[in-house]
PDB file of C-alpha atoms in Angstrom:
ATOM      1  CA  UNK U   1     -25.673  -0.181   8.703  1.00  0.00           C
ATOM      2  CA  UNK U   2     -22.333  -1.174   7.197  1.00  0.00           C
ATOM      3  CA  UNK U   3     -20.844   2.266   7.752  1.00  0.00           C
ATOM      4  CA  UNK U   4     -22.207   2.278  11.309  1.00  0.00           C
ATOM      5  CA  UNK U   5     -20.538  -1.087  11.922  1.00  0.00           C
ATOM      6  CA  UNK U   6     -17.124  -0.006  10.686  1.00  0.00           C
ATOM      7  CA  UNK U   7     -17.456   3.278  12.588  1.00  0.00           C
ATOM      8  CA  UNK U   8     -18.070   1.366  15.816  1.00  0.00           C
ATOM      9  CA  UNK U   9     -15.217  -1.055  15.154  1.00  0.00           C
ATOM     10  CA  UNK U  10     -12.861   1.815  14.355  1.00  0.00           C
ATOM     11  CA  UNK U  11     -13.919   3.665  17.497  1.00  0.00           C
ATOM     12  CA  UNK U  12     -13.326   0.605  19.664  1.00  0.00           C
ATOM     13  CA  UNK U  13      -9.902   0.085  18.144  1.00  0.00           C
ATOM     14  CA  UNK U  14      -9.075   3.752  18.695  1.00  0.00           C
ATOM     15  CA  UNK U  15     -10.118   3.524  22.327  1.00  0.00           C
ATOM     16  CA  UNK U  16      -8.007   0.400  22.793  1.00  0.00           C
ATOM     17  CA  UNK U  17      -4.925   2.433  21.858  1.00  0.00           C
ATOM     18  CA  UNK U  18      -5.265   4.813  24.786  1.00  0.00           C
ATOM     19  CA  UNK U  19      -2.959   2.877  27.095  1.00  0.00           C
ATOM     20  CA  UNK U  20       0.773   2.786  26.466  1.00  0.00           C
ATOM     21  CA  UNK U  21       0.989  -0.869  27.460  1.00  0.00           C
ATOM     22  CA  UNK U  22      -1.371  -2.118  24.780  1.00  0.00           C
ATOM     23  CA  UNK U  23       0.312   0.158  22.255  1.00  0.00           C
ATOM     24  CA  UNK U  24       3.758  -1.259  22.957  1.00  0.00           C
ATOM     25  CA  UNK U  25       2.559  -4.854  23.093  1.00  0.00           C
ATOM     26  CA  UNK U  26       0.770  -4.578  19.762  1.00  0.00           C
ATOM     27  CA  UNK U  27       3.712  -2.849  18.090  1.00  0.00           C
ATOM     28  CA  UNK U  28       6.253  -5.460  19.227  1.00  0.00           C
ATOM     29  CA  UNK U  29       5.570  -8.193  16.588  1.00  0.00           C
ATOM     30  CA  UNK U  30       5.770  -5.755  13.657  1.00  0.00           C
ATOM     31  CA  UNK U  31       8.993  -4.204  14.953  1.00  0.00           C
ATOM     32  CA  UNK U  32      10.510  -7.632  15.625  1.00  0.00           C
ATOM     33  CA  UNK U  33       9.430  -9.582  12.519  1.00  0.00           C
ATOM     34  CA  UNK U  34       8.728  -6.803  10.041  1.00  0.00           C
ATOM     35  CA  UNK U  35       5.234  -8.056   9.238  1.00  0.00           C
ATOM     36  CA  UNK U  36       1.927  -8.845  10.965  1.00  0.00           C
ATOM     37  CA  UNK U  37      -0.965 -10.994   9.721  1.00  0.00           C
ATOM     38  CA  UNK U  38      -4.411  -9.589  10.579  1.00  0.00           C
ATOM     39  CA  UNK U  39      -7.386 -11.909  10.150  1.00  0.00           C
ATOM     40  CA  UNK U  40     -10.987 -10.965   9.425  1.00  0.00           C
ATOM     41  CA  UNK U  41     -10.528  -7.189   9.495  1.00  0.00           C
ATOM     42  CA  UNK U  42     -12.979  -6.605   6.631  1.00  0.00           C
ATOM     43  CA  UNK U  43     -16.263  -8.308   5.793  1.00  0.00           C
ATOM     44  CA  UNK U  44     -16.703 -10.409   2.661  1.00  0.00           C
ATOM     45  CA  UNK U  45     -19.171  -7.812   1.341  1.00  0.00           C
ATOM     46  CA  UNK U  46     -16.566  -5.055   1.735  1.00  0.00           C
ATOM     47  CA  UNK U  47     -13.975  -7.086  -0.150  1.00  0.00           C
ATOM     48  CA  UNK U  48     -16.441  -7.866  -2.943  1.00  0.00           C
ATOM     49  CA  UNK U  49     -17.158  -4.147  -3.349  1.00  0.00           C
ATOM     50  CA  UNK U  50     -13.431  -3.521  -3.741  1.00  0.00           C
ATOM     51  CA  UNK U  51     -13.284  -6.213  -6.426  1.00  0.00           C
ATOM     52  CA  UNK U  52     -16.090  -4.422  -8.233  1.00  0.00           C
ATOM     53  CA  UNK U  53     -14.130  -1.172  -8.140  1.00  0.00           C
ATOM     54  CA  UNK U  54     -11.103  -2.873  -9.680  1.00  0.00           C
ATOM     55  CA  UNK U  55     -13.276  -4.437 -12.387  1.00  0.00           C
ATOM     56  CA  UNK U  56     -14.726  -1.015 -13.232  1.00  0.00           C
ATOM     57  CA  UNK U  57     -11.341   0.611 -13.888  1.00  0.00           C
ATOM     58  CA  UNK U  58     -10.550   0.811 -17.587  1.00  0.00           C
ATOM     59  CA  UNK U  59      -7.523   3.066 -17.388  1.00  0.00           C
ATOM     60  CA  UNK U  60      -4.357   2.994 -19.499  1.00  0.00           C
ATOM     61  CA  UNK U  61      -2.048   0.610 -17.642  1.00  0.00           C
ATOM     62  CA  UNK U  62       1.564   1.539 -18.285  1.00  0.00           C
ATOM     63  CA  UNK U  63       2.807  -0.999 -15.762  1.00  0.00           C
ATOM     64  CA  UNK U  64       1.367  -3.815 -17.885  1.00  0.00           C
ATOM     65  CA  UNK U  65       4.436  -3.348 -20.073  1.00  0.00           C
ATOM     66  CA  UNK U  66       6.445  -4.711 -17.162  1.00  0.00           C
ATOM     67  CA  UNK U  67       4.224  -7.789 -16.924  1.00  0.00           C
ATOM     68  CA  UNK U  68       1.855  -6.642 -14.209  1.00  0.00           C
ATOM     69  CA  UNK U  69      -1.447  -4.861 -14.020  1.00  0.00           C
ATOM     70  CA  UNK U  70      -1.199  -1.794 -11.764  1.00  0.00           C
ATOM     71  CA  UNK U  71      -3.651   1.011 -12.516  1.00  0.00           C
ATOM     72  CA  UNK U  72      -2.800   4.528 -11.503  1.00  0.00           C
ATOM     73  CA  UNK U  73      -2.482   5.157  -7.779  1.00  0.00           C
ATOM     74  CA  UNK U  74      -4.236   7.632  -5.417  1.00  0.00           C
ATOM     75  CA  UNK U  75      -7.469   5.790  -6.175  1.00  0.00           C
ATOM     76  CA  UNK U  76      -9.110   7.195  -3.040  1.00  0.00           C
ATOM     77  CA  UNK U  77      -9.367  10.583  -4.774  1.00  0.00           C
ATOM     78  CA  UNK U  78     -11.773   9.187  -7.356  1.00  0.00           C
ATOM     79  CA  UNK U  79     -13.554   6.199  -5.840  1.00  0.00           C
ATOM     80  CA  UNK U  80     -15.750   6.651  -2.782  1.00  0.00           C
ATOM     81  CA  UNK U  81     -15.438   2.950  -1.952  1.00  0.00           C
ATOM     82  CA  UNK U  82     -11.687   3.393  -1.466  1.00  0.00           C
ATOM     83  CA  UNK U  83     -12.088   6.582   0.545  1.00  0.00           C
ATOM     84  CA  UNK U  84     -14.715   4.930   2.754  1.00  0.00           C
ATOM     85  CA  UNK U  85     -12.426   1.957   3.314  1.00  0.00           C
ATOM     86  CA  UNK U  86      -9.440   4.000   4.496  1.00  0.00           C
ATOM     87  CA  UNK U  87     -11.490   6.603   6.349  1.00  0.00           C
ATOM     88  CA  UNK U  88     -14.141   4.537   8.094  1.00  0.00           C
ATOM     89  CA  UNK U  89     -12.767   1.007   8.438  1.00  0.00           C
ATOM     90  CA  UNK U  90     -10.394  -0.095  11.259  1.00  0.00           C
ATOM     91  CA  UNK U  91      -7.358  -0.245   8.936  1.00  0.00           C
ATOM     92  CA  UNK U  92      -5.740   3.068   9.971  1.00  0.00           C
ATOM     93  CA  UNK U  93      -6.265   2.335  13.672  1.00  0.00           C
ATOM     94  CA  UNK U  94      -4.817  -1.134  13.098  1.00  0.00           C
ATOM     95  CA  UNK U  95      -1.701   0.427  11.527  1.00  0.00           C
ATOM     96  CA  UNK U  96      -1.391   2.776  14.516  1.00  0.00           C
ATOM     97  CA  UNK U  97      -1.695  -0.086  16.966  1.00  0.00           C
ATOM     98  CA  UNK U  98       0.734  -2.322  15.068  1.00  0.00           C
ATOM     99  CA  UNK U  99       3.401   0.397  14.826  1.00  0.00           C
ATOM    100  CA  UNK U 100       2.884   2.429  17.999  1.00  0.00           C
ATOM    101  CA  UNK U 101       2.439   5.545  15.837  1.00  0.00           C
ATOM    102  CA  UNK U 102       0.515   8.493  17.257  1.00  0.00           C
ATOM    103  CA  UNK U 103      -0.582   9.560  13.763  1.00  0.00           C
ATOM    104  CA  UNK U 104      -1.275   7.714  10.516  1.00  0.00           C
ATOM    105  CA  UNK U 105      -1.676   9.357   7.088  1.00  0.00           C
ATOM    106  CA  UNK U 106      -2.422   7.832   3.699  1.00  0.00           C
ATOM    107  CA  UNK U 107       0.439   8.107   1.210  1.00  0.00           C
ATOM    108  CA  UNK U 108      -1.246   6.346  -1.714  1.00  0.00           C
ATOM    109  CA  UNK U 109      -3.227   3.271  -2.730  1.00  0.00           C
ATOM    110  CA  UNK U 110      -3.449   1.045  -5.809  1.00  0.00           C
ATOM    111  CA  UNK U 111      -4.563  -2.354  -7.076  1.00  0.00           C
ATOM    112  CA  UNK U 112      -2.151  -5.084  -8.162  1.00  0.00           C
ATOM    113  CA  UNK U 113      -3.496  -7.777 -10.485  1.00  0.00           C
ATOM    114  CA  UNK U 114      -1.619 -10.846 -11.739  1.00  0.00           C
ATOM    115  CA  UNK U 115      -2.296 -13.666 -14.123  1.00  0.00           C
ATOM    116  CA  UNK U 116      -0.083 -16.733 -14.627  1.00  0.00           C
ATOM    117  CA  UNK U 117       1.341 -15.277 -17.853  1.00  0.00           C
ATOM    118  CA  UNK U 118       2.569 -12.109 -16.111  1.00  0.00           C
ATOM    119  CA  UNK U 119       6.237 -11.765 -15.249  1.00  0.00           C
ATOM    120  CA  UNK U 120       6.277  -8.719 -12.952  1.00  0.00           C
ATOM    121  CA  UNK U 121       9.490  -6.748 -13.046  1.00  0.00           C
ATOM    122  CA  UNK U 122       9.527  -5.460  -9.446  1.00  0.00           C
ATOM    123  CA  UNK U 123       6.997  -7.222  -7.226  1.00  0.00           C
ATOM    124  CA  UNK U 124       7.949 -10.573  -8.749  1.00  0.00           C
ATOM    125  CA  UNK U 125      11.475 -10.145  -7.367  1.00  0.00           C
ATOM    126  CA  UNK U 126      12.746  -9.805  -3.813  1.00  0.00           C
ATOM    127  CA  UNK U 127      12.604  -6.146  -2.828  1.00  0.00           C
ATOM    128  CA  UNK U 128      11.803  -3.631  -0.095  1.00  0.00           C
ATOM    129  CA  UNK U 129       9.478  -0.622  -0.364  1.00  0.00           C
ATOM    130  CA  UNK U 130      11.771   2.170   0.873  1.00  0.00           C
ATOM    131  CA  UNK U 131      11.779   3.927  -2.515  1.00  0.00           C
ATOM    132  CA  UNK U 132       7.980   4.065  -2.384  1.00  0.00           C
ATOM    133  CA  UNK U 133       8.232   6.254   0.721  1.00  0.00           C
ATOM    134  CA  UNK U 134      11.252   8.331  -0.282  1.00  0.00           C
ATOM    135  CA  UNK U 135       9.372  11.625  -0.614  1.00  0.00           C
ATOM    136  CA  UNK U 136       9.592  11.928   3.204  1.00  0.00           C
ATOM    137  CA  UNK U 137      12.621  12.200   5.475  1.00  0.00           C
ATOM    138  CA  UNK U 138      11.925   8.894   7.254  1.00  0.00           C
ATOM    139  CA  UNK U 139      11.174   6.449   4.414  1.00  0.00           C
ATOM    140  CA  UNK U 140      11.973   3.420   6.555  1.00  0.00           C
ATOM    141  CA  UNK U 141       9.069   4.318   8.875  1.00  0.00           C
ATOM    142  CA  UNK U 142       6.438   3.673   6.203  1.00  0.00           C
ATOM    143  CA  UNK U 143       4.016   0.765   6.393  1.00  0.00           C
ATOM    144  CA  UNK U 144       2.154  -1.037   3.608  1.00  0.00           C
ATOM    145  CA  UNK U 145      -1.127  -2.917   3.971  1.00  0.00           C
ATOM    146  CA  UNK U 146      -1.710  -5.727   1.452  1.00  0.00           C
ATOM    147  CA  UNK U 147      -5.339  -6.820   1.129  1.00  0.00           C
ATOM    148  CA  UNK U 148      -6.037  -9.855  -1.107  1.00  0.00           C
ATOM    149  CA  UNK U 149      -9.452  -9.618  -2.752  1.00  0.00           C
ATOM    150  CA  UNK U 150      -9.990 -13.378  -2.986  1.00  0.00           C
ATOM    151  CA  UNK U 151      -9.060 -16.437  -0.984  1.00  0.00           C
ATOM    152  CA  UNK U 152      -5.421 -17.393  -1.601  1.00  0.00           C
ATOM    153  CA  UNK U 153      -3.962 -20.868  -1.150  1.00  0.00           C
ATOM    154  CA  UNK U 154      -0.154 -20.811  -1.457  1.00  0.00           C
ATOM    155  CA  UNK U 155      -0.062 -24.622  -1.735  1.00  0.00           C
ATOM    156  CA  UNK U 156      -2.609 -24.568  -4.547  1.00  0.00           C
ATOM    157  CA  UNK U 157      -2.869 -21.856  -7.194  1.00  0.00           C
ATOM    158  CA  UNK U 158      -0.413 -19.592  -5.352  1.00  0.00           C
ATOM    159  CA  UNK U 159      -0.562 -15.815  -5.495  1.00  0.00           C
ATOM    160  CA  UNK U 160       0.340 -15.175  -1.866  1.00  0.00           C
ATOM    161  CA  UNK U 161       3.119 -12.900  -0.660  1.00  0.00           C
ATOM    162  CA  UNK U 162       6.499 -14.146   0.512  1.00  0.00           C
ATOM    163  CA  UNK U 163       8.062 -12.225   3.409  1.00  0.00           C
ATOM    164  CA  UNK U 164      11.411 -12.587   5.170  1.00  0.00           C
ATOM    165  CA  UNK U 165      11.490 -12.298   8.957  1.00  0.00           C
ATOM    166  CA  UNK U 166      13.761  -9.466  10.128  1.00  0.00           C
ATOM    167  CA  UNK U 167      15.304 -11.832  12.692  1.00  0.00           C
ATOM    168  CA  UNK U 168      16.489 -14.248   9.991  1.00  0.00           C
ATOM    169  CA  UNK U 169      20.317 -14.606   9.812  1.00  0.00           C
ATOM    170  CA  UNK U 170      20.691 -12.843   6.477  1.00  0.00           C
ATOM    171  CA  UNK U 171      24.232 -12.154   5.286  1.00  0.00           C
ATOM    172  CA  UNK U 172      25.459  -8.519   5.314  1.00  0.00           C
ATOM    173  CA  UNK U 173      25.499  -8.444   1.503  1.00  0.00           C
ATOM    174  CA  UNK U 174      21.758  -9.197   1.434  1.00  0.00           C
ATOM    175  CA  UNK U 175      20.864  -6.815   4.244  1.00  0.00           C
ATOM    176  CA  UNK U 176      21.309  -3.715   2.085  1.00  0.00           C
ATOM    177  CA  UNK U 177      19.266  -2.992  -1.034  1.00  0.00           C
ATOM    178  CA  UNK U 178      20.022  -0.829  -4.051  1.00  0.00           C
ATOM    179  CA  UNK U 179      16.983   1.283  -4.869  1.00  0.00           C
ATOM    180  CA  UNK U 180      14.881  -1.321  -3.096  1.00  0.00           C
ATOM    181  CA  UNK U 181      16.210  -4.294  -5.085  1.00  0.00           C
ATOM    182  CA  UNK U 182      18.724  -7.019  -4.244  1.00  0.00           C
ATOM    183  CA  UNK U 183      21.388  -8.980  -6.061  1.00  0.00           C
ATOM    184  CA  UNK U 184      20.165 -12.268  -7.588  1.00  0.00           C
ATOM    185  CA  UNK U 185      22.792 -13.917  -5.390  1.00  0.00           C
ATOM    186  CA  UNK U 186      20.494 -13.222  -2.418  1.00  0.00           C
ATOM    187  CA  UNK U 187      17.613 -15.272  -3.820  1.00  0.00           C
ATOM    188  CA  UNK U 188      18.806 -18.478  -2.158  1.00  0.00           C
ATOM    189  CA  UNK U 189      18.973 -16.861   1.279  1.00  0.00           C
ATOM    190  CA  UNK U 190      15.591 -15.178   0.988  1.00  0.00           C
ATOM    191  CA  UNK U 191      14.026 -18.358  -0.324  1.00  0.00           C
ATOM    192  CA  UNK U 192      15.408 -20.315   2.642  1.00  0.00           C
ATOM    193  CA  UNK U 193      13.948 -17.913   5.216  1.00  0.00           C
ATOM    194  CA  UNK U 194      10.708 -17.039   3.435  1.00  0.00           C
ATOM    195  CA  UNK U 195       7.331 -17.019   5.164  1.00  0.00           C
ATOM    196  CA  UNK U 196       4.079 -17.581   3.311  1.00  0.00           C
ATOM    197  CA  UNK U 197       0.458 -17.593   4.491  1.00  0.00           C
ATOM    198  CA  UNK U 198      -2.937 -18.569   3.193  1.00  0.00           C
ATOM    199  CA  UNK U 199      -5.608 -15.873   3.035  1.00  0.00           C
ATOM    200  CA  UNK U 200      -9.358 -15.563   3.320  1.00  0.00           C
ATOM    201  CA  UNK U 201     -11.384 -12.583   2.174  1.00  0.00           C
ATOM    202  CA  UNK U 202     -11.102  -9.884   4.840  1.00  0.00           C
ATOM    203  CA  UNK U 203      -7.550 -10.798   5.932  1.00  0.00           C
ATOM    204  CA  UNK U 204      -4.615  -8.461   5.387  1.00  0.00           C
ATOM    205  CA  UNK U 205      -0.845  -8.259   5.788  1.00  0.00           C
ATOM    206  CA  UNK U 206       0.928  -5.294   7.374  1.00  0.00           C
ATOM    207  CA  UNK U 207       4.640  -4.930   6.650  1.00  0.00           C
ATOM    208  CA  UNK U 208       7.285  -2.250   7.020  1.00  0.00           C
ATOM    209  CA  UNK U 209       9.106  -0.403   4.254  1.00  0.00           C
ATOM    210  CA  UNK U 210      12.235  -2.459   5.033  1.00  0.00           C
ATOM    211  CA  UNK U 211      10.582  -5.881   5.015  1.00  0.00           C
ATOM    212  CA  UNK U 212      11.992  -8.056   2.237  1.00  0.00           C
ATOM    213  CA  UNK U 213       9.135  -9.536   0.204  1.00  0.00           C
ATOM    214  CA  UNK U 214       7.951 -10.616  -3.226  1.00  0.00           C
ATOM    215  CA  UNK U 215       4.808 -11.988  -4.851  1.00  0.00           C
ATOM    216  CA  UNK U 216       4.399 -15.744  -5.083  1.00  0.00           C
ATOM    217  CA  UNK U 217       4.042 -17.030  -8.665  1.00  0.00           C
ATOM    218  CA  UNK U 218       0.532 -17.993  -9.761  1.00  0.00           C
ATOM    219  CA  UNK U 219      -0.184 -21.449 -11.129  1.00  0.00           C
ATOM    220  CA  UNK U 220      -3.737 -20.735 -12.220  1.00  0.00           C
ATOM    221  CA  UNK U 221      -6.506 -18.191 -12.134  1.00  0.00           C
ATOM    222  CA  UNK U 222      -5.657 -14.610 -11.190  1.00  0.00           C
ATOM    223  CA  UNK U 223      -4.874 -12.673  -8.037  1.00  0.00           C
ATOM    224  CA  UNK U 224      -5.981  -9.136  -7.250  1.00  0.00           C
ATOM    225  CA  UNK U 225      -4.892  -7.216  -4.168  1.00  0.00           C
ATOM    226  CA  UNK U 226      -5.382  -3.707  -2.878  1.00  0.00           C
ATOM    227  CA  UNK U 227      -2.327  -1.997  -1.392  1.00  0.00           C
ATOM    228  CA  UNK U 228      -2.423   1.011   0.903  1.00  0.00           C
ATOM    229  CA  UNK U 229       0.750   2.816   1.945  1.00  0.00           C
ATOM    230  CA  UNK U 230       0.822   4.837   5.144  1.00  0.00           C
ATOM    231  CA  UNK U 231       3.034   7.523   6.682  1.00  0.00           C
ATOM    232  CA  UNK U 232       3.627   7.381  10.414  1.00  0.00           C
ATOM    233  CA  UNK U 233       3.735  10.173  12.998  1.00  0.00           C
ATOM    234  CA  UNK U 234       4.916  13.541  11.624  1.00  0.00           C
ATOM    235  CA  UNK U 235       7.385  13.086   8.746  1.00  0.00           C
ATOM    236  CA  UNK U 236       8.752  16.019   6.763  1.00  0.00           C
ATOM    237  CA  UNK U 237       8.661  16.383   3.027  1.00  0.00           C
ATOM    238  CA  UNK U 238      11.997  15.608   1.396  1.00  0.00           C
ATOM    239  CA  UNK U 239      11.140  16.242  -2.230  1.00  0.00           C
ATOM    240  CA  UNK U 240       9.604  14.531  -5.208  1.00  0.00           C
ATOM    241  CA  UNK U 241      11.347  11.354  -6.281  1.00  0.00           C
ATOM    242  CA  UNK U 242      11.260  10.009  -9.809  1.00  0.00           C
ATOM    243  CA  UNK U 243      13.553   7.078  -9.028  1.00  0.00           C
ATOM    244  CA  UNK U 244      10.869   4.551  -9.958  1.00  0.00           C
ATOM    245  CA  UNK U 245      10.184   2.539 -13.099  1.00  0.00           C
ATOM    246  CA  UNK U 246       6.641   3.900 -13.162  1.00  0.00           C
ATOM    247  CA  UNK U 247       5.903   7.414 -11.901  1.00  0.00           C
ATOM    248  CA  UNK U 248       3.271   7.262  -9.188  1.00  0.00           C
ATOM    249  CA  UNK U 249       0.725  10.024  -8.896  1.00  0.00           C
ATOM    250  CA  UNK U 250       1.871  10.756  -5.346  1.00  0.00           C
ATOM    251  CA  UNK U 251       4.876  12.304  -7.094  1.00  0.00           C
ATOM    252  CA  UNK U 252       2.641  14.488  -9.249  1.00  0.00           C
ATOM    253  CA  UNK U 253       0.018  15.621  -6.728  1.00  0.00           C
ATOM    254  CA  UNK U 254      -0.068  19.398  -6.298  1.00  0.00           C
ATOM    255  CA  UNK U 255       0.542  19.262  -2.553  1.00  0.00           C
ATOM    256  CA  UNK U 256       2.228  22.669  -2.172  1.00  0.00           C
ATOM    257  CA  UNK U 257       4.947  21.249   0.095  1.00  0.00           C
ATOM    258  CA  UNK U 258       8.576  22.349   0.118  1.00  0.00           C
ATOM    259  CA  UNK U 259      11.566  20.405   1.346  1.00  0.00           C
ATOM    260  CA  UNK U 260      11.506  20.323   5.144  1.00  0.00           C
ATOM    261  CA  UNK U 261       7.779  21.097   5.466  1.00  0.00           C
ATOM    262  CA  UNK U 262       5.635  18.862   7.692  1.00  0.00           C
ATOM    263  CA  UNK U 263       3.559  16.545   5.534  1.00  0.00           C
ATOM    264  CA  UNK U 264       0.263  18.322   6.151  1.00  0.00           C
ATOM    265  CA  UNK U 265      -1.613  18.239   2.855  1.00  0.00           C
ATOM    266  CA  UNK U 266      -4.922  16.970   1.552  1.00  0.00           C
ATOM    267  CA  UNK U 267      -2.818  14.915  -0.872  1.00  0.00           C
ATOM    268  CA  UNK U 268      -1.856  12.762   2.129  1.00  0.00           C
ATOM    269  CA  UNK U 269      -4.951  12.766   4.384  1.00  0.00           C
ATOM    270  CA  UNK U 270      -4.549  12.000   8.075  1.00  0.00           C
ATOM    271  CA  UNK U 271      -6.699   8.992   8.970  1.00  0.00           C
ATOM    272  CA  UNK U 272      -5.734   8.482  12.612  1.00  0.00           C
ATOM    273  CA  UNK U 273      -6.475   9.925  15.193  1.00  0.00           C
ATOM    274  CA  UNK U 274     -10.133   9.727  14.393  1.00  0.00           C
ATOM    275  CA  UNK U 275     -11.795  12.666  12.662  1.00  0.00           C
ATOM    276  CA  UNK U 276     -15.612  12.738  12.645  1.00  0.00           C
ATOM    277  CA  UNK U 277     -16.980  11.686   9.251  1.00  0.00           C
ATOM    278  CA  UNK U 278     -18.685  15.046   8.701  1.00  0.00           C
ATOM    279  CA  UNK U 279     -15.172  16.498   8.257  1.00  0.00           C
ATOM    280  CA  UNK U 280     -14.365  14.341   5.237  1.00  0.00           C
ATOM    281  CA  UNK U 281     -13.471  16.109   2.018  1.00  0.00           C
ATOM    282  CA  UNK U 282     -16.372  15.995  -0.407  1.00  0.00           C
ATOM    283  CA  UNK U 283     -14.457  17.378  -3.380  1.00  0.00           C
ATOM    284  CA  UNK U 284     -11.238  15.439  -2.980  1.00  0.00           C
ATOM    285  CA  UNK U 285     -10.010  15.541  -6.579  1.00  0.00           C
ATOM    286  CA  UNK U 286     -10.364  19.315  -6.751  1.00  0.00           C
ATOM    287  CA  UNK U 287      -8.584  19.774  -3.417  1.00  0.00           C
ATOM    288  CA  UNK U 288      -5.726  17.426  -4.184  1.00  0.00           C
ATOM    289  CA  UNK U 289      -5.460  18.221  -7.908  1.00  0.00           C
ATOM    290  CA  UNK U 290      -4.228  14.733  -8.750  1.00  0.00           C
ATOM    291  CA  UNK U 291      -3.470  14.389 -12.475  1.00  0.00           C
ATOM    292  CA  UNK U 292      -5.998  12.759 -14.741  1.00  0.00           C
ATOM    293  CA  UNK U 293      -5.401   9.306 -16.180  1.00  0.00           C
ATOM    294  CA  UNK U 294      -4.165  10.723 -19.473  1.00  0.00           C
ATOM    295  CA  UNK U 295      -1.761  13.274 -17.978  1.00  0.00           C
ATOM    296  CA  UNK U 296      -0.414  10.510 -15.749  1.00  0.00           C
ATOM    297  CA  UNK U 297       0.016   8.308 -18.811  1.00  0.00           C
ATOM    298  CA  UNK U 298       1.994  10.965 -20.694  1.00  0.00           C
ATOM    299  CA  UNK U 299       4.150  11.623 -17.627  1.00  0.00           C
ATOM    300  CA  UNK U 300       5.026   7.928 -17.480  1.00  0.00           C
ATOM    301  CA  UNK U 301       5.782   7.843 -21.188  1.00  0.00           C
ATOM    302  CA  UNK U 302       8.060  10.852 -20.815  1.00  0.00           C
ATOM    303  CA  UNK U 303       9.989   9.510 -17.843  1.00  0.00           C
ATOM    304  CA  UNK U 304      10.228   6.030 -19.366  1.00  0.00           C
ATOM    305  CA  UNK U 305      11.925   7.539 -22.427  1.00  0.00           C
ATOM    306  CA  UNK U 306      14.051   9.948 -20.344  1.00  0.00           C
ATOM    307  CA  UNK U 307      15.280   7.109 -18.120  1.00  0.00           C
TER     308      UNK U 307
END
């Protein structure tokens, strides 16, 4: 029944995108502000199942060295709950509607988990996500979806996400990032123009690759979120990037693409327009040949030393 429900919701959302007017109207807030808050997209039961998936992962966590808990990415290749979420829920259609894109593909997904003692190196500072999308020729066109897996009260225990509206009068110095990061001198400006929201289970935040954001510090408890990153329309492959502090498995997937090729690969499955569920890949790991946890760990050790 749950799958039938999300299938029907996804179909209705897909049908609502047929007219250009609704497409443009829905895409306007994301293009103008750089982020969109979507309420009640998932059910509480769906969110609780995602929490259970995170709790079941006992992988080596290289990113914990940087003060945060990020398991390996491309989780959809190994966990049916993640594949079912991206493939059958309204999320991909919501991304299409919010961006005006005619096509939406999954770049990668991962969990982010924080405790008050963590001091995250990247997501705890003001940054943009352009380097996360730099394997394609239009990295600025990428969109991330941030899904908190518990209720979040920014005025209480914290753990929300700060975002900066694109229309804010930011100085030229703070309008350009270096590898996605900004000078500490920009903190005052970003702090002045920050936006923060409270969250209930089932809510999510959509934001562009160029939206300035950072995680809000946590005063107590812990915060877990699922992040999905999506490619829009028909980007071309630019090459594998290793300009990250932790090598993501999207960089290591055996996708068979060369520079300039359209990004048509089972490593980056197209989720919108709708494909009937009987066409889903049953043997995803074999098709995508994503590295195992241990090979990913050794790759990160190697590149950490080489850097």
